[in-house]
Short mmCIF file of C-alpha atoms in Angstrom, two decimals:
data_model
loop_
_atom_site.label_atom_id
_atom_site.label_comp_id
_atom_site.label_asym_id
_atom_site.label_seq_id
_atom_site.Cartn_x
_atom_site.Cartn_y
_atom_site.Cartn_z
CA UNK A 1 6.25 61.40 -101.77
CA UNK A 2 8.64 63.07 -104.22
CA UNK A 3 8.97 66.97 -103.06
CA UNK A 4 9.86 69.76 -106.26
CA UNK A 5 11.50 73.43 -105.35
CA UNK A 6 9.38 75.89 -105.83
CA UNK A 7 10.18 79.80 -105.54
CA UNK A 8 8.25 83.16 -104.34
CA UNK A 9 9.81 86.05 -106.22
CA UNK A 10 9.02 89.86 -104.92
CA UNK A 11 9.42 92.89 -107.13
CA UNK A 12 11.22 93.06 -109.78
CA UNK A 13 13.06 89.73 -109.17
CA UNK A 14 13.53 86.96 -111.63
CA UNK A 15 14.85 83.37 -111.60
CA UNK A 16 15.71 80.83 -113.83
CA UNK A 17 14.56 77.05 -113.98
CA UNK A 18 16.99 74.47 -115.91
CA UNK A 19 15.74 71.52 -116.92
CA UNK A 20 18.36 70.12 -119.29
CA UNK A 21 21.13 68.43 -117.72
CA UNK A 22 23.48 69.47 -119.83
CA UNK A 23 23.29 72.99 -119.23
CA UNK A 24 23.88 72.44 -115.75
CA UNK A 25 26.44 74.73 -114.23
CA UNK A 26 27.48 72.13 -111.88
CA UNK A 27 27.45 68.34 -111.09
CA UNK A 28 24.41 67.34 -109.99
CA UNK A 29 24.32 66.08 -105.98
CA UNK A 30 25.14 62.36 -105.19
CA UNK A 31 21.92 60.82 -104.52
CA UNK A 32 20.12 63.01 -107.49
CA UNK A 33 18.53 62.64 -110.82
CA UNK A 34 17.38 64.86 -113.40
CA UNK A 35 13.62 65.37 -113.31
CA UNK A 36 13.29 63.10 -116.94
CA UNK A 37 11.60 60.26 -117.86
CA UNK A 38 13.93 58.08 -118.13
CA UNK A 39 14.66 58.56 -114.44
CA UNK A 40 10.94 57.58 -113.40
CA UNK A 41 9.98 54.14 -112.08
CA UNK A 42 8.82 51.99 -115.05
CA UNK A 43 5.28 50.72 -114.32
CA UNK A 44 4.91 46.95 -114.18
CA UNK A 45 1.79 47.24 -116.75
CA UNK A 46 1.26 49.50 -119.29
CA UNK A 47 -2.69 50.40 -119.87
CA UNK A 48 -2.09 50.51 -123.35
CA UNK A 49 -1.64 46.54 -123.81
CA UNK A 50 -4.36 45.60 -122.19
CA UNK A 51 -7.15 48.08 -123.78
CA UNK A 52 -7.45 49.46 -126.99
CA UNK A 53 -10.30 51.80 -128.64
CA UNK A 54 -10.53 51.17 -132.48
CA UNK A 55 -12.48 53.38 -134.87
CA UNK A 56 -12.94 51.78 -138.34
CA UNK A 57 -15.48 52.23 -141.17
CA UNK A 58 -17.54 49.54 -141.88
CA UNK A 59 -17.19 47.80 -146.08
CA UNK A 60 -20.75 46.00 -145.54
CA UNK A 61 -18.88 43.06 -146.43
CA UNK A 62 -20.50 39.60 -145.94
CA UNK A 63 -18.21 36.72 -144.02
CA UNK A 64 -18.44 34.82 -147.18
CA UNK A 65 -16.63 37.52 -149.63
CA UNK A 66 -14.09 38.00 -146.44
CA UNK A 67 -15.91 40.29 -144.18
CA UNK A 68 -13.95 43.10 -142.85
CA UNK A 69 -11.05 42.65 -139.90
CA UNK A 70 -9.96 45.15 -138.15
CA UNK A 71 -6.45 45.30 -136.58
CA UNK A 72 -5.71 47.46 -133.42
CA UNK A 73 -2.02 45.72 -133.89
CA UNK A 74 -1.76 45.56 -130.08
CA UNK A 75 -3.89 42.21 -128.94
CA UNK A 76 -5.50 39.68 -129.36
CA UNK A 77 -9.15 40.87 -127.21
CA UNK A 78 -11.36 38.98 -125.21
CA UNK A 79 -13.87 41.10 -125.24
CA UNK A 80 -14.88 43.76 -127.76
CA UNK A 81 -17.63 46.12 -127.61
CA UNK A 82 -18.91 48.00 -130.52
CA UNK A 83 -21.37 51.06 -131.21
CA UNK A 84 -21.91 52.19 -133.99
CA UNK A 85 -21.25 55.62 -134.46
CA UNK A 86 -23.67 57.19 -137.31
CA UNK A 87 -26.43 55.15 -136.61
CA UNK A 88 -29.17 54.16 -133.73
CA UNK A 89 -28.15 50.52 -133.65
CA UNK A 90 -27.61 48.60 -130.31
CA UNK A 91 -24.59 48.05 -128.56
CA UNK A 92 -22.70 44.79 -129.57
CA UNK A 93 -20.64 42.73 -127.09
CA UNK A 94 -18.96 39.49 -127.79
CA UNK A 95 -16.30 37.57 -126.10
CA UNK A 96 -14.36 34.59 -126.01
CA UNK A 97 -15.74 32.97 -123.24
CA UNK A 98 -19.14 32.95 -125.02
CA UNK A 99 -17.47 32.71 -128.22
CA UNK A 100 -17.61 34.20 -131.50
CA UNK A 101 -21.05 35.73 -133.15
CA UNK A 102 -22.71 35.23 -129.81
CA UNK A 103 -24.28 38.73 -128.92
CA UNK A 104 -25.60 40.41 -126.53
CA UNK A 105 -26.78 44.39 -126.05
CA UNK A 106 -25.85 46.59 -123.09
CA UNK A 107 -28.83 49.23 -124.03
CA UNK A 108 -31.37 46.00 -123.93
CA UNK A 109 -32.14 43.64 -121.57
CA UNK A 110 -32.88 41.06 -124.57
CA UNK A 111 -31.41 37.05 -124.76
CA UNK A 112 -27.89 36.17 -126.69
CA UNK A 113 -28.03 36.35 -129.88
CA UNK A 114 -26.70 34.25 -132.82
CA UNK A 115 -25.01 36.67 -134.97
CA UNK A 116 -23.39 34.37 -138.26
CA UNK A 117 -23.02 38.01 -139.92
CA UNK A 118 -21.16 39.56 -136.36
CA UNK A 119 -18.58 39.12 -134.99
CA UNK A 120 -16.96 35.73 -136.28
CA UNK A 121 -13.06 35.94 -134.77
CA UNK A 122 -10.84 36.73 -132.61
CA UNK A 123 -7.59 37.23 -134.66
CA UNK A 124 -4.15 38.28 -132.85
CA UNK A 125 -4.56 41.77 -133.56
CA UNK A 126 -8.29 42.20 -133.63
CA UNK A 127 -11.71 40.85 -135.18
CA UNK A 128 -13.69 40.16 -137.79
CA UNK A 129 -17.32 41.05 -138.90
CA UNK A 130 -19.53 40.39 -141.36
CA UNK A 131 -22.06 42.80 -142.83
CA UNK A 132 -24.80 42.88 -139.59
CA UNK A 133 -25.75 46.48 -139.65
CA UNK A 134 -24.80 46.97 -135.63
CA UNK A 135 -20.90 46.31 -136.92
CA UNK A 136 -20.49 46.42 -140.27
CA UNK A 137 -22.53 48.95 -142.51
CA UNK A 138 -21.32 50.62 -145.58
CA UNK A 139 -19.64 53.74 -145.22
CA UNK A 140 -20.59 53.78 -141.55
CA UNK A 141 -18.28 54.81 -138.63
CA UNK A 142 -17.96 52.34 -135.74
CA UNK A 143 -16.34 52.41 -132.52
CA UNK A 144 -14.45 49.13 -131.12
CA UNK A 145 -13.88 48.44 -127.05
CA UNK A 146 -11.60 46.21 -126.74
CA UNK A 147 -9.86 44.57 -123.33
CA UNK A 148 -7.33 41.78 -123.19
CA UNK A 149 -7.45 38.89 -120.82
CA UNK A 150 -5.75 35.74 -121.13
CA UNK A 151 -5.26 33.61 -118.11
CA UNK A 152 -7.64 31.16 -117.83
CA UNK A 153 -9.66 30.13 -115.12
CA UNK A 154 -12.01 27.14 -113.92
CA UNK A 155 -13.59 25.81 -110.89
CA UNK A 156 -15.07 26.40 -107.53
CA UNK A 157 -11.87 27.19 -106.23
CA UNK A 158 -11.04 25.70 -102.87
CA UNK A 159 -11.09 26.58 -99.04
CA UNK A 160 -12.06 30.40 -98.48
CA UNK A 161 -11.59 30.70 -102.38
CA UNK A 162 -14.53 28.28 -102.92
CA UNK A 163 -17.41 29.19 -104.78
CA UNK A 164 -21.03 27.31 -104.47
CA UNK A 165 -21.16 27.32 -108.18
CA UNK A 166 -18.55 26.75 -110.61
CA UNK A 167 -17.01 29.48 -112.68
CA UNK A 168 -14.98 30.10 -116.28
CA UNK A 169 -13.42 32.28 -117.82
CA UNK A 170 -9.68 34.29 -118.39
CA UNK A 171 -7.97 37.26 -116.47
CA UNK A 172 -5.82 39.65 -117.71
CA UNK A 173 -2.00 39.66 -116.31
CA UNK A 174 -2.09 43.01 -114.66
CA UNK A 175 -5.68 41.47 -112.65
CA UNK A 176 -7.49 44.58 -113.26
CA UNK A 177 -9.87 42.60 -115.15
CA UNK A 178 -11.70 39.46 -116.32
CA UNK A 179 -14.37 37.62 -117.97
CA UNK A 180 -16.64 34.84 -115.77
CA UNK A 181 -19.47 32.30 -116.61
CA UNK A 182 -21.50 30.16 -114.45
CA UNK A 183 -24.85 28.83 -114.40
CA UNK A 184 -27.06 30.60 -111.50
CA UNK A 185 -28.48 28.63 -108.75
CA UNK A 186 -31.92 28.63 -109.10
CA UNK A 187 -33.31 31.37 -107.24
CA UNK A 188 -31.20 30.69 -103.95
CA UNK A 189 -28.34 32.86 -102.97
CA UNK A 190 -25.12 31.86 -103.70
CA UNK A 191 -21.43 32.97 -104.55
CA UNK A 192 -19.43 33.13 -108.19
CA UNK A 193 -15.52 32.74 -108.20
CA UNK A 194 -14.49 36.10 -110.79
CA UNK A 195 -11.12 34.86 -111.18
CA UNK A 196 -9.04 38.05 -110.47
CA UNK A 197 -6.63 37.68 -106.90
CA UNK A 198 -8.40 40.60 -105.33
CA UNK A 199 -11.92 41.93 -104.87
CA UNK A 200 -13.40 43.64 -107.80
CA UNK A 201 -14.12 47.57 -107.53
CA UNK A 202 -17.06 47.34 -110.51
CA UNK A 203 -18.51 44.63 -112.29
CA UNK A 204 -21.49 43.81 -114.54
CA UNK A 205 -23.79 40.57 -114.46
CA UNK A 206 -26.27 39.09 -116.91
CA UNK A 207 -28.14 36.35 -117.47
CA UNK A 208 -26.91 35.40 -120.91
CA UNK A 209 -28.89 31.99 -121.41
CA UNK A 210 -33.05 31.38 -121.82
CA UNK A 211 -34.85 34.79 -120.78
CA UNK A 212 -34.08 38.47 -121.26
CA UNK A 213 -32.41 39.80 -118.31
CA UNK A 214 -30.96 43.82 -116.94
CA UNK A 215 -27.26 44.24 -117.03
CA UNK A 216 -26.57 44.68 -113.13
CA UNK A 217 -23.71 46.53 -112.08
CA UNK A 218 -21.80 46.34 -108.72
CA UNK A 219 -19.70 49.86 -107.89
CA UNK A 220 -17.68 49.59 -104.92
CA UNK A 221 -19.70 51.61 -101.83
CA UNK A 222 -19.10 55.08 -101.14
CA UNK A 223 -19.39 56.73 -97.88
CA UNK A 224 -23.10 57.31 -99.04
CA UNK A 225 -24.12 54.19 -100.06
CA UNK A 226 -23.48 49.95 -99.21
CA UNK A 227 -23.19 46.59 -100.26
CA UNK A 228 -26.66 46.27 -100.64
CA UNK A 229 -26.80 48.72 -103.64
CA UNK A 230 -26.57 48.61 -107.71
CA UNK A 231 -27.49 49.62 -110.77
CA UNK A 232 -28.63 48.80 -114.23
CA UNK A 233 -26.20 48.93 -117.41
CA UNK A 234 -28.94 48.67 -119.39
CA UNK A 235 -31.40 51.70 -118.12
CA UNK A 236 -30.36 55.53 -116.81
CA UNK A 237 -31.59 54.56 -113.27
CA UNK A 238 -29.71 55.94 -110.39
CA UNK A 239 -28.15 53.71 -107.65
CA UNK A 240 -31.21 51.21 -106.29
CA UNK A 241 -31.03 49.94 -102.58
CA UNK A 242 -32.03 46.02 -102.13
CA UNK A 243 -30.38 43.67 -99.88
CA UNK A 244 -31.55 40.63 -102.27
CA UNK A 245 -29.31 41.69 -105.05
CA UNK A 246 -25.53 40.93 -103.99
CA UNK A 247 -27.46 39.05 -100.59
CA UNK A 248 -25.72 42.33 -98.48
CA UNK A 249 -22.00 40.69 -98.84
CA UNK A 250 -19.41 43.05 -100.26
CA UNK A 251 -16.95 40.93 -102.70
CA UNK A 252 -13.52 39.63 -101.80
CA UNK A 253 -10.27 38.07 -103.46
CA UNK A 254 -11.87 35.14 -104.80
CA UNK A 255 -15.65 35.36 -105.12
CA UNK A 256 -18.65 37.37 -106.12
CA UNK A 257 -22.20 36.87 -104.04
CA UNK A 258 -25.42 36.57 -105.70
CA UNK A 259 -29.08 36.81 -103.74
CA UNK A 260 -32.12 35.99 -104.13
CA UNK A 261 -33.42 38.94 -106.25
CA UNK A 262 -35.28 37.98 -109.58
CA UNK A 263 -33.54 40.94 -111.46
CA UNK A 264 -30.30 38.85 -111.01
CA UNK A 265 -31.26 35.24 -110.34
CA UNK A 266 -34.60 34.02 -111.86
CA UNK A 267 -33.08 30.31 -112.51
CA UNK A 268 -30.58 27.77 -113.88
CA UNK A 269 -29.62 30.15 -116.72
CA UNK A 270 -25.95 30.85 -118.21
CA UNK A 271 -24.74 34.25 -116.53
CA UNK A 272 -21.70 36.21 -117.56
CA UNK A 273 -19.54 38.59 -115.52
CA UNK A 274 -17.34 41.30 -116.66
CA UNK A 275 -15.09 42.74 -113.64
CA UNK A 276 -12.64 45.59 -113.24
CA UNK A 277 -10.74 46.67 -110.46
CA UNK A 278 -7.74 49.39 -109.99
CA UNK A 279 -4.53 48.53 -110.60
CA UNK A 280 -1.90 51.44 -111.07
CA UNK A 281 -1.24 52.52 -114.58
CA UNK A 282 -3.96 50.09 -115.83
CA UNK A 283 -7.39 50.66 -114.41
CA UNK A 284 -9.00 53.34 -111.66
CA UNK A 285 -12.71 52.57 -110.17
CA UNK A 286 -13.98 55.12 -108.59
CA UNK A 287 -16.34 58.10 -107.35
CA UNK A 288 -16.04 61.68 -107.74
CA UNK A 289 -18.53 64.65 -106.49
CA UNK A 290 -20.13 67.13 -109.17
CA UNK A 291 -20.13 70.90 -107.98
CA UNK A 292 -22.58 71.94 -111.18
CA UNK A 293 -19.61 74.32 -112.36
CA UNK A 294 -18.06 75.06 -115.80
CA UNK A 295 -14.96 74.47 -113.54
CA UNK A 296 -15.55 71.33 -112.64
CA UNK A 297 -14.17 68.56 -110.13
CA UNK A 298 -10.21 67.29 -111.06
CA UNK A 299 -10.85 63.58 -110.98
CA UNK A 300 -6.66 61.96 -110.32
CA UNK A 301 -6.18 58.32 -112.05
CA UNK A 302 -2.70 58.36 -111.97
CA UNK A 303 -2.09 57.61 -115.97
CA UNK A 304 -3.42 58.90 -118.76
CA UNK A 305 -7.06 57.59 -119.31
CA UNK A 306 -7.65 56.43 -122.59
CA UNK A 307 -11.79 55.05 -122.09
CA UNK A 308 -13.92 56.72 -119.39
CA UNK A 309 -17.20 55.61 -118.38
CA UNK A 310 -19.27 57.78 -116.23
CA UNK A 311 -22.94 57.60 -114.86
CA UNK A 312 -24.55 59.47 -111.77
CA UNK A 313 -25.22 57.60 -108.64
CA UNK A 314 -27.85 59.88 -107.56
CA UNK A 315 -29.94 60.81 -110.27
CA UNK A 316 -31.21 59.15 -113.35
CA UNK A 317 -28.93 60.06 -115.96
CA UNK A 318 -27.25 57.88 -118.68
CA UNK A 319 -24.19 56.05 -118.61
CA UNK A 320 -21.48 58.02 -120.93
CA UNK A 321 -18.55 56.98 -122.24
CA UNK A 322 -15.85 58.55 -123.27
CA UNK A 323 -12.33 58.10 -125.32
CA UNK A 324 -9.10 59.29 -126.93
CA UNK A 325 -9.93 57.99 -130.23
CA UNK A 326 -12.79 59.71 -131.09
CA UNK A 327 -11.86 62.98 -129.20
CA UNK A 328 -8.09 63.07 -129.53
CA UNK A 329 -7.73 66.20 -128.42
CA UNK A 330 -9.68 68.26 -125.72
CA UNK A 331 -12.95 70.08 -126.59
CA UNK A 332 -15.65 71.62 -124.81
CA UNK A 333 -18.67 69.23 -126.02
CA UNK A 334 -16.99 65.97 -126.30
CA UNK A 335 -18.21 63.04 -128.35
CA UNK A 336 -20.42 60.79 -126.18
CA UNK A 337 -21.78 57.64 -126.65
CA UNK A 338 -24.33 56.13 -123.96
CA UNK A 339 -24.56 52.06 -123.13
CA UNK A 340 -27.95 52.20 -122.39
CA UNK A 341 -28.85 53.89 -125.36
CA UNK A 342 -28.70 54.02 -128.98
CA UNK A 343 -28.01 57.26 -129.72
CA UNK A 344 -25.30 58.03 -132.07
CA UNK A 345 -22.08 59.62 -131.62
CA UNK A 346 -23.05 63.15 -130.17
CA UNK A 347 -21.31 66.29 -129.19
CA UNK A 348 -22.24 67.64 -125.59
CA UNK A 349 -24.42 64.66 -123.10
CA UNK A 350 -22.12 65.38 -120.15
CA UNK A 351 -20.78 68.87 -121.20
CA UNK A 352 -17.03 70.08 -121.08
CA UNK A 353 -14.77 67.32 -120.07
CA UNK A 354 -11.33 66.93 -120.35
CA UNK A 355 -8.75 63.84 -120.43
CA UNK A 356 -5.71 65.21 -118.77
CA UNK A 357 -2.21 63.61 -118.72
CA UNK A 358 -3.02 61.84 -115.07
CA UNK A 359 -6.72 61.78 -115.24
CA UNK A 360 -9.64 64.17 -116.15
CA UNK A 361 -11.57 67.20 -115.24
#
């Protein structure tokens, strides 16, 4: 790893740090840089193109007088997730692979929706909504999610990338994420390709056909827990131990496994799969331990983090999420909103928490 001077003065003793090349009193040392950006290592990916968090007030427009679009001017997304901020409405989530008004609600466990007054595009830069009251009221403040992904995917695969059922969907460039739909296999365990080229660290599966179905969620195992755990988007539950649920097989490169469990697979129906993984100035997944202190636990991404979502493993607490947009800058009660709730925006769920330049605290 890189190594920096440091210095350990005694008395009265001072020094002097330059850090502008210019005023250098002498050439710097073959083989040396100055300590600048311009000197670093461009990443390959930049987080910023592939996720974007959009505020916007809604116009309570209806799609037939033009509705309202919103631009983020970065991307065209393939999925966006909204909350509304001011009010107790459900969480919205549409994406392409579902297509376009075609809802679905991460604080209930309810069937898709037909939204004709949701969301109704895609556009390069954003979306657009008509007047439904989860993302387009009057006057109201809304909060857009929004992740890129746009290699597209089909198949079982073939040889150790084979699937038992057939999957669909895109993946975004840097791999850290992607968007899969298959039709379950009737109660018997099976295995899903996801699309990405190695094995998701955290991903979310629901039944999106016939039948209201939980959001369950796959975090990659921690030294206290194992393949055979998960949890539920959709409730505050902590970390549940069955075998049945991912049939005790950890993911790999190409696939996802399914069991038997009736929370997950209760028939033929349409699932869809959200997946994330970490890739290095894109996306972290991980685990962190809470000491219960004002000074709390320094929690290393390696980037800025511009959307955090946190939920205990070990106790049943909501899901939070946090981001830049609405808090900007660092405060002590940050603005929270919870996916398995409908709370509004509010100060102070989780505390003092703050985004730092290469992760959080």
């Amino acid at each position: 790893g890189d190594t920096f001077p440091a210095m350990d003065l005694w008395s009265s003793d001072s020094a002097t740090f330059v850090f502008d090349e210019d005023d250098f009193a002498h050439t710097i040392p073959t083989g040396f840089l100055p300590l600048k950006s311009l000197n670093l290592t461009a990443p390959t990916h930049f987080g910023c193109d592939f996720f974007q968090a959009t505020a916007y007030t809604g116009n309570g427009t209806a799609i037939g007088s033009g509705g309202l679009t919103v631009n983020n001017s970065a991307f065209s997304p393939a999925l966006v997730w909204i909350k509304n901020r001011d009010a107790t409405d459900d969480h919205a989530w549409y994406d392409t692979q579902r297509g376009v008004t075609k809802q679905i609600e991460s604080n209930t466990q309810t069937v898709e929706s037909t939204e004709s007054e949701g969301l109704t595009a895609f556009t390069s830069t954003g979306f657009t909504v008509g007047n439904l009251d989860q993302v387009n009221t009057n006057t109201e403040d809304f909060i857009a999610w929004q992740w890129k992904a746009g290699t597209a995917f089909s198949g079982n695969g073939s040889g150790g990338a084979q699937g038992t059922v057939a999957s669909s969907g895109v993946v975004a460039a840097p791999g850290h994420f992607s968007i899969f739909k298959f039709v379950a296999n009737s109660g018997s365990a099976y295995t899903a390709k996801h699309g990405m080229s190695s094995a998701p660290e955290f991903f979310v599966v629901k039944h999106s056909g016939t039948g209201g179905s939980a959001w369950v969620a796959y975090t990659k195992p921690t030294a206290s827990d194992a393949e055979t755990d998960y949890m539920l988007l959709d409730t505050n539950g902590a970390l549940q131990d069955d075998a049945s649920v991912w049939n005790d097989t950890a993911p790999n490169e190409h696939v996802i496994s399914i069991g038997t469990n009736s929370t997950i697979n209760n028939g033929t129906n349409t699932m869809i799969g959200y997946a994330w993984r970490s890739v290095a100035g894109v996306c972290a997944v991980g685990s962190y331990t809470g000491n219960g202190n004002n000074d709390g636990p320094y929690v290393s991404v390696g980037f800025l983090p511009k959307y955090v979502l946190v939920k205990s493993t070990t106790t049943n607490r909501n899901w939070n999420a946090l981001d830049t947009t609405r808090n900007p800058t660092n405060i002590a009660s940050p603005s929270v909103l919870l996916p398995n709730d409908t709370l509004v925006d509010t100060a102070g769920q989780i505390g003092a928490f703050d985004i730092l330049s290469d992760g959080f605290k």
